[in-house]
């Protein structure tokens, strides 16, 4: 792990009151969940490679795909929901929850903006979590918009039908944000506020290619925040942040915490 960058990042965090963190699929990689993109680990079996290397996002993660083949799309999301339920938070999730409590004990705060749909941050104890791309744990009625949290047991009907609308005529879809769909307005507002108010913005485990989430770190920098990236691979923002830490989140986040406590 590059010592200078991590030491400088810890110093910036030590002086910060308000911290914003943007997380992506890489934060859950050490929990055994697949990322969407990235070089990945060639030593892993093919069923652990990045999702978009095996599956086509256009036929699975768009409203058009759901309209054309709701059975295939909902089976794929149910397969992923079961995987998320079986996964456990890792050292990065736990470290970010600890950092939130540490900042609060010093009169500050942490806003965790996540693109992840797996709810692992909440299960690790983070309280101020903004789900930019929704969550796979909640499904919603395509007719009335009512939300429901399916039981942990595997669903049996594909596509699943909504219990709320007449004669189960409407379908359920995962409450996630697909390509071409707007992000939830309250999440966008919370993210804009966090990027405006934070002293330090950390971008962790994201390829930084999906918008609008990828823009928040640059907005924070424009507002005067110090910026930190944690990712084992370079990304489009690596050259634009103050400190780019080329390491796994599960190693770098606990290391940052340890330096903060020194
Ligand atoms: C590790 C690690 C370890 C590995 N530790 N790190 C402006 C410019 C260009 C295009 C657009 C634009 N504005 C909007 C668009 C269109 C589009 C977009 O951004 N397209 C780009 C891909 C080109 N955006 C949208 O459509 C968004 N909607 C929107 O903007 O509405 C208004 C609008 C619509 C249309 C036109 C214009 C405006 C919605 C985006 C929704 C994204 N949805 C998905 C699926 C969610 C549901 C599901 O889970 O299936 O969200 S796609 C997928 O990508 C998922 C993720 O949240 C998202 C981001 O991925 P993330 O989290 O960064 O993961 P990866 O896999 O990409 O990266 C993992 C990283 O981890 C890698 O870098 C690894 O190296 C690293 N890593 N191990 C730390 N141990």
Short mmCIF file of N, CA and C and ligand atoms in Angstrom, two decimals, residues 23-27 29-30 35-39 52 61 76-77 80 115-117 133 176-183 204-212 230-233 235 247-250, ligand 1:
data_model
loop_
_atom_site.label_atom_id
_atom_site.label_comp_id
_atom_site.label_asym_id
_atom_site.label_seq_id
_atom_site.Cartn_x
_atom_site.Cartn_y
_atom_site.Cartn_z
N UNK A 23 -19.36 4.90 -2.51
CA UNK A 23 -18.86 3.54 -2.69
C UNK A 23 -19.47 2.90 -3.93
N UNK A 24 -18.71 1.91 -4.45
CA UNK A 24 -19.18 1.14 -5.60
C UNK A 24 -18.96 -0.34 -5.36
N UNK A 25 -19.20 -1.12 -6.40
CA UNK A 25 -19.21 -2.58 -6.28
C UNK A 25 -17.91 -3.16 -5.71
N UNK A 26 -16.77 -2.44 -5.91
CA UNK A 26 -15.49 -2.94 -5.42
C UNK A 26 -15.46 -3.09 -3.91
N UNK A 27 -16.29 -2.29 -3.20
CA UNK A 27 -16.31 -2.40 -1.74
C UNK A 27 -16.89 -3.74 -1.30
N UNK A 29 -16.56 -6.51 -3.17
CA UNK A 29 -15.85 -7.61 -3.85
C UNK A 29 -15.25 -8.58 -2.83
N UNK A 30 -14.74 -8.00 -1.72
CA UNK A 30 -14.13 -8.88 -0.70
C UNK A 30 -15.19 -9.60 0.14
N UNK A 35 -18.15 -7.55 -9.12
CA UNK A 35 -18.25 -6.18 -9.61
C UNK A 35 -18.90 -6.23 -11.00
N UNK A 36 -19.17 -5.06 -11.57
CA UNK A 36 -19.73 -4.99 -12.93
C UNK A 36 -18.62 -4.92 -13.97
N UNK A 37 -17.57 -4.15 -13.60
CA UNK A 37 -16.47 -3.90 -14.53
C UNK A 37 -15.16 -4.09 -13.78
N UNK A 38 -14.07 -3.78 -14.45
CA UNK A 38 -12.76 -3.85 -13.79
C UNK A 38 -12.00 -5.06 -14.26
N UNK A 39 -10.68 -4.98 -14.06
CA UNK A 39 -9.81 -6.05 -14.55
C UNK A 39 -10.09 -7.35 -13.82
N UNK A 52 -20.47 -7.65 -16.19
CA UNK A 52 -20.69 -7.22 -17.59
C UNK A 52 -19.74 -7.91 -18.56
N UNK A 61 -30.31 -4.67 -17.62
CA UNK A 61 -30.35 -3.55 -16.68
C UNK A 61 -30.89 -2.28 -17.34
N UNK A 76 -32.73 -13.07 -13.16
CA UNK A 76 -31.34 -12.63 -12.97
C UNK A 76 -31.20 -11.82 -11.68
N UNK A 77 -32.16 -10.91 -11.46
CA UNK A 77 -32.09 -10.11 -10.23
C UNK A 77 -32.35 -10.95 -8.99
N UNK A 80 -29.20 -12.65 -8.11
CA UNK A 80 -28.28 -11.73 -7.43
C UNK A 80 -28.76 -11.40 -6.01
N UNK A 115 -23.53 3.31 -4.49
CA UNK A 115 -24.16 2.85 -5.73
C UNK A 115 -24.57 1.39 -5.57
N UNK A 116 -24.19 0.79 -4.44
CA UNK A 116 -24.45 -0.63 -4.26
C UNK A 116 -25.90 -0.89 -3.84
N UNK A 117 -26.42 -1.99 -4.34
CA UNK A 117 -27.82 -2.34 -4.07
C UNK A 117 -27.92 -3.44 -3.02
N UNK A 133 -28.58 4.07 -6.35
CA UNK A 133 -29.13 3.18 -7.38
C UNK A 133 -30.17 2.22 -6.82
N UNK A 176 -34.33 -0.97 -8.21
CA UNK A 176 -32.98 -0.50 -8.54
C UNK A 176 -33.10 0.50 -9.70
N UNK A 177 -32.02 1.23 -9.95
CA UNK A 177 -32.04 2.22 -11.03
C UNK A 177 -31.32 1.64 -12.24
N UNK A 178 -32.07 1.49 -13.31
CA UNK A 178 -31.49 0.94 -14.54
C UNK A 178 -30.95 2.07 -15.41
N UNK A 179 -30.13 1.71 -16.40
CA UNK A 179 -29.62 2.71 -17.35
C UNK A 179 -30.79 3.44 -18.01
N UNK A 180 -30.65 4.75 -18.09
CA UNK A 180 -31.70 5.56 -18.71
C UNK A 180 -32.77 6.00 -17.74
N UNK A 181 -32.74 5.49 -16.50
CA UNK A 181 -33.73 5.90 -15.50
C UNK A 181 -33.11 6.98 -14.61
N UNK A 182 -33.99 7.84 -14.08
CA UNK A 182 -33.54 8.88 -13.16
C UNK A 182 -33.19 8.27 -11.81
N UNK A 183 -32.20 8.84 -11.15
CA UNK A 183 -31.92 8.44 -9.77
C UNK A 183 -33.00 9.05 -8.87
N UNK A 204 -14.59 5.13 -3.21
CA UNK A 204 -14.02 3.82 -2.88
C UNK A 204 -14.66 2.70 -3.70
N UNK A 205 -13.83 1.95 -4.43
CA UNK A 205 -14.33 0.75 -5.11
C UNK A 205 -15.32 1.02 -6.23
N UNK A 206 -15.13 2.14 -6.90
CA UNK A 206 -16.00 2.42 -8.05
C UNK A 206 -15.15 2.74 -9.28
N UNK A 207 -15.63 2.27 -10.45
CA UNK A 207 -14.89 2.52 -11.69
C UNK A 207 -15.04 3.97 -12.14
N UNK A 208 -15.97 4.71 -11.51
CA UNK A 208 -16.19 6.14 -11.83
C UNK A 208 -16.50 6.38 -13.30
N UNK A 209 -17.29 5.49 -13.88
CA UNK A 209 -17.72 5.70 -15.27
C UNK A 209 -19.22 5.90 -15.40
N UNK A 210 -19.97 5.65 -14.32
CA UNK A 210 -21.43 5.77 -14.41
C UNK A 210 -21.87 7.09 -13.78
N UNK A 211 -22.63 7.85 -14.57
CA UNK A 211 -23.11 9.17 -14.14
C UNK A 211 -24.57 9.09 -13.73
N UNK A 212 -25.00 9.99 -12.86
CA UNK A 212 -24.30 11.14 -12.32
C UNK A 212 -23.37 10.84 -11.14
N UNK A 230 -9.82 5.16 -3.36
CA UNK A 230 -9.26 3.85 -2.99
C UNK A 230 -9.73 2.84 -4.03
N UNK A 231 -8.78 2.28 -4.77
CA UNK A 231 -9.12 1.32 -5.83
C UNK A 231 -7.82 0.62 -6.26
N UNK A 232 -7.83 -0.70 -6.41
CA UNK A 232 -6.59 -1.35 -6.85
C UNK A 232 -6.24 -1.03 -8.30
N UNK A 233 -7.23 -0.53 -9.08
CA UNK A 233 -7.00 -0.20 -10.50
C UNK A 233 -7.13 1.31 -10.70
N UNK A 235 -8.59 4.67 -12.42
CA UNK A 235 -9.90 5.01 -13.00
C UNK A 235 -9.80 6.40 -13.64
N UNK A 247 -5.15 0.24 -3.65
CA UNK A 247 -5.23 -0.89 -2.71
C UNK A 247 -6.67 -1.36 -2.62
N UNK A 248 -6.84 -2.53 -2.05
CA UNK A 248 -8.20 -3.05 -1.83
C UNK A 248 -8.84 -2.28 -0.67
N UNK A 249 -10.16 -2.09 -0.79
CA UNK A 249 -10.87 -1.34 0.25
C UNK A 249 -10.76 -2.03 1.60
N UNK A 250 -10.81 -3.35 1.62
CA UNK A 250 -10.78 -4.10 2.88
C UNK A 250 -9.45 -3.99 3.60
C1 LIG B 1 -12.10 -2.72 -5.92
C2 LIG B 1 -11.89 -3.96 -5.31
C3 LIG B 1 -11.57 -3.96 -3.94
C4 LIG B 1 -12.37 -4.31 -7.36
N1 LIG B 1 -11.48 -2.79 -3.29
N2 LIG B 1 -12.00 -1.58 -5.26
C5 LIG B 1 -23.11 11.55 -18.72
C6 LIG B 1 -22.15 11.08 -19.59
C7 LIG B 1 -22.28 9.84 -20.19
C8 LIG B 1 -23.39 9.04 -19.96
C9 LIG B 1 -24.34 9.49 -19.08
C10 LIG B 1 -24.20 10.73 -18.49
N3 LIG B 1 -25.29 10.93 -17.67
C11 LIG B 1 -26.08 9.82 -17.73
C12 LIG B 1 -25.53 8.94 -18.60
C13 LIG B 1 -26.10 7.62 -18.95
C14 LIG B 1 -25.79 6.54 -17.93
C15 LIG B 1 -24.28 6.37 -17.79
O1 LIG B 1 -23.65 6.84 -16.87
N4 LIG B 1 -23.69 5.62 -18.72
C16 LIG B 1 -22.23 5.38 -18.70
C17 LIG B 1 -21.96 3.89 -18.43
C18 LIG B 1 -21.66 5.82 -20.00
N5 LIG B 1 -26.39 6.85 -16.63
C19 LIG B 1 -27.66 6.57 -16.40
O2 LIG B 1 -28.40 6.09 -17.23
C20 LIG B 1 -28.17 6.91 -15.02
N6 LIG B 1 -29.39 7.65 -15.14
C21 LIG B 1 -29.40 8.95 -15.46
O3 LIG B 1 -28.40 9.61 -15.53
O4 LIG B 1 -30.68 9.46 -15.71
C22 LIG B 1 -30.76 10.66 -16.46
C23 LIG B 1 -30.27 10.41 -17.90
C24 LIG B 1 -30.62 9.25 -18.56
C25 LIG B 1 -30.16 9.02 -19.87
C26 LIG B 1 -29.31 9.95 -20.48
C27 LIG B 1 -28.94 11.11 -19.77
C28 LIG B 1 -29.43 11.34 -18.48
C29 LIG B 1 -28.55 5.63 -14.27
C30 LIG B 1 -27.38 4.77 -13.98
C31 LIG B 1 -27.85 3.46 -13.35
C32 LIG B 1 -26.73 2.45 -13.20
N7 LIG B 1 -27.31 1.18 -12.89
C33 LIG B 1 -26.42 0.07 -12.53
C34 LIG B 1 -27.28 -1.18 -12.29
C35 LIG B 1 -28.04 -1.05 -10.95
C36 LIG B 1 -28.86 -2.26 -10.66
C37 LIG B 1 -28.03 -3.51 -10.53
O5 LIG B 1 -27.31 -3.68 -9.53
O6 LIG B 1 -28.09 -4.33 -11.46
O7 LIG B 1 -25.68 0.41 -11.35
S1 LIG B 1 -25.14 -0.24 -13.74
C38 LIG B 1 -23.88 -0.62 -12.57
O8 LIG B 1 -22.84 0.41 -12.64
C39 LIG B 1 -24.53 -0.46 -11.19
C40 LIG B 1 -23.46 0.23 -10.41
O9 LIG B 1 -24.02 0.89 -9.29
C41 LIG B 1 -22.88 1.18 -11.44
C42 LIG B 1 -21.51 1.67 -11.10
O10 LIG B 1 -20.60 0.61 -11.02
P1 LIG B 1 -19.51 0.60 -9.86
O11 LIG B 1 -20.17 0.52 -8.54
O12 LIG B 1 -18.56 1.69 -10.08
O13 LIG B 1 -18.82 -0.82 -10.09
P2 LIG B 1 -17.81 -1.26 -11.24
O14 LIG B 1 -17.96 -2.72 -11.36
O15 LIG B 1 -17.96 -0.46 -12.45
O16 LIG B 1 -16.38 -0.92 -10.63
C43 LIG B 1 -15.86 -1.65 -9.54
C44 LIG B 1 -14.51 -1.04 -9.20
O17 LIG B 1 -14.06 -1.67 -8.00
C45 LIG B 1 -13.42 -1.28 -10.25
O18 LIG B 1 -12.81 -0.04 -10.58
C46 LIG B 1 -12.43 -2.20 -9.56
O19 LIG B 1 -11.08 -1.93 -9.90
C47 LIG B 1 -12.68 -1.90 -8.11
N8 LIG B 1 -12.37 -2.97 -7.16
N9 LIG B 1 -12.04 -4.95 -6.19
C48 LIG B 1 -11.67 -1.63 -3.90
N10 LIG B 1 -11.34 -5.11 -3.23
#
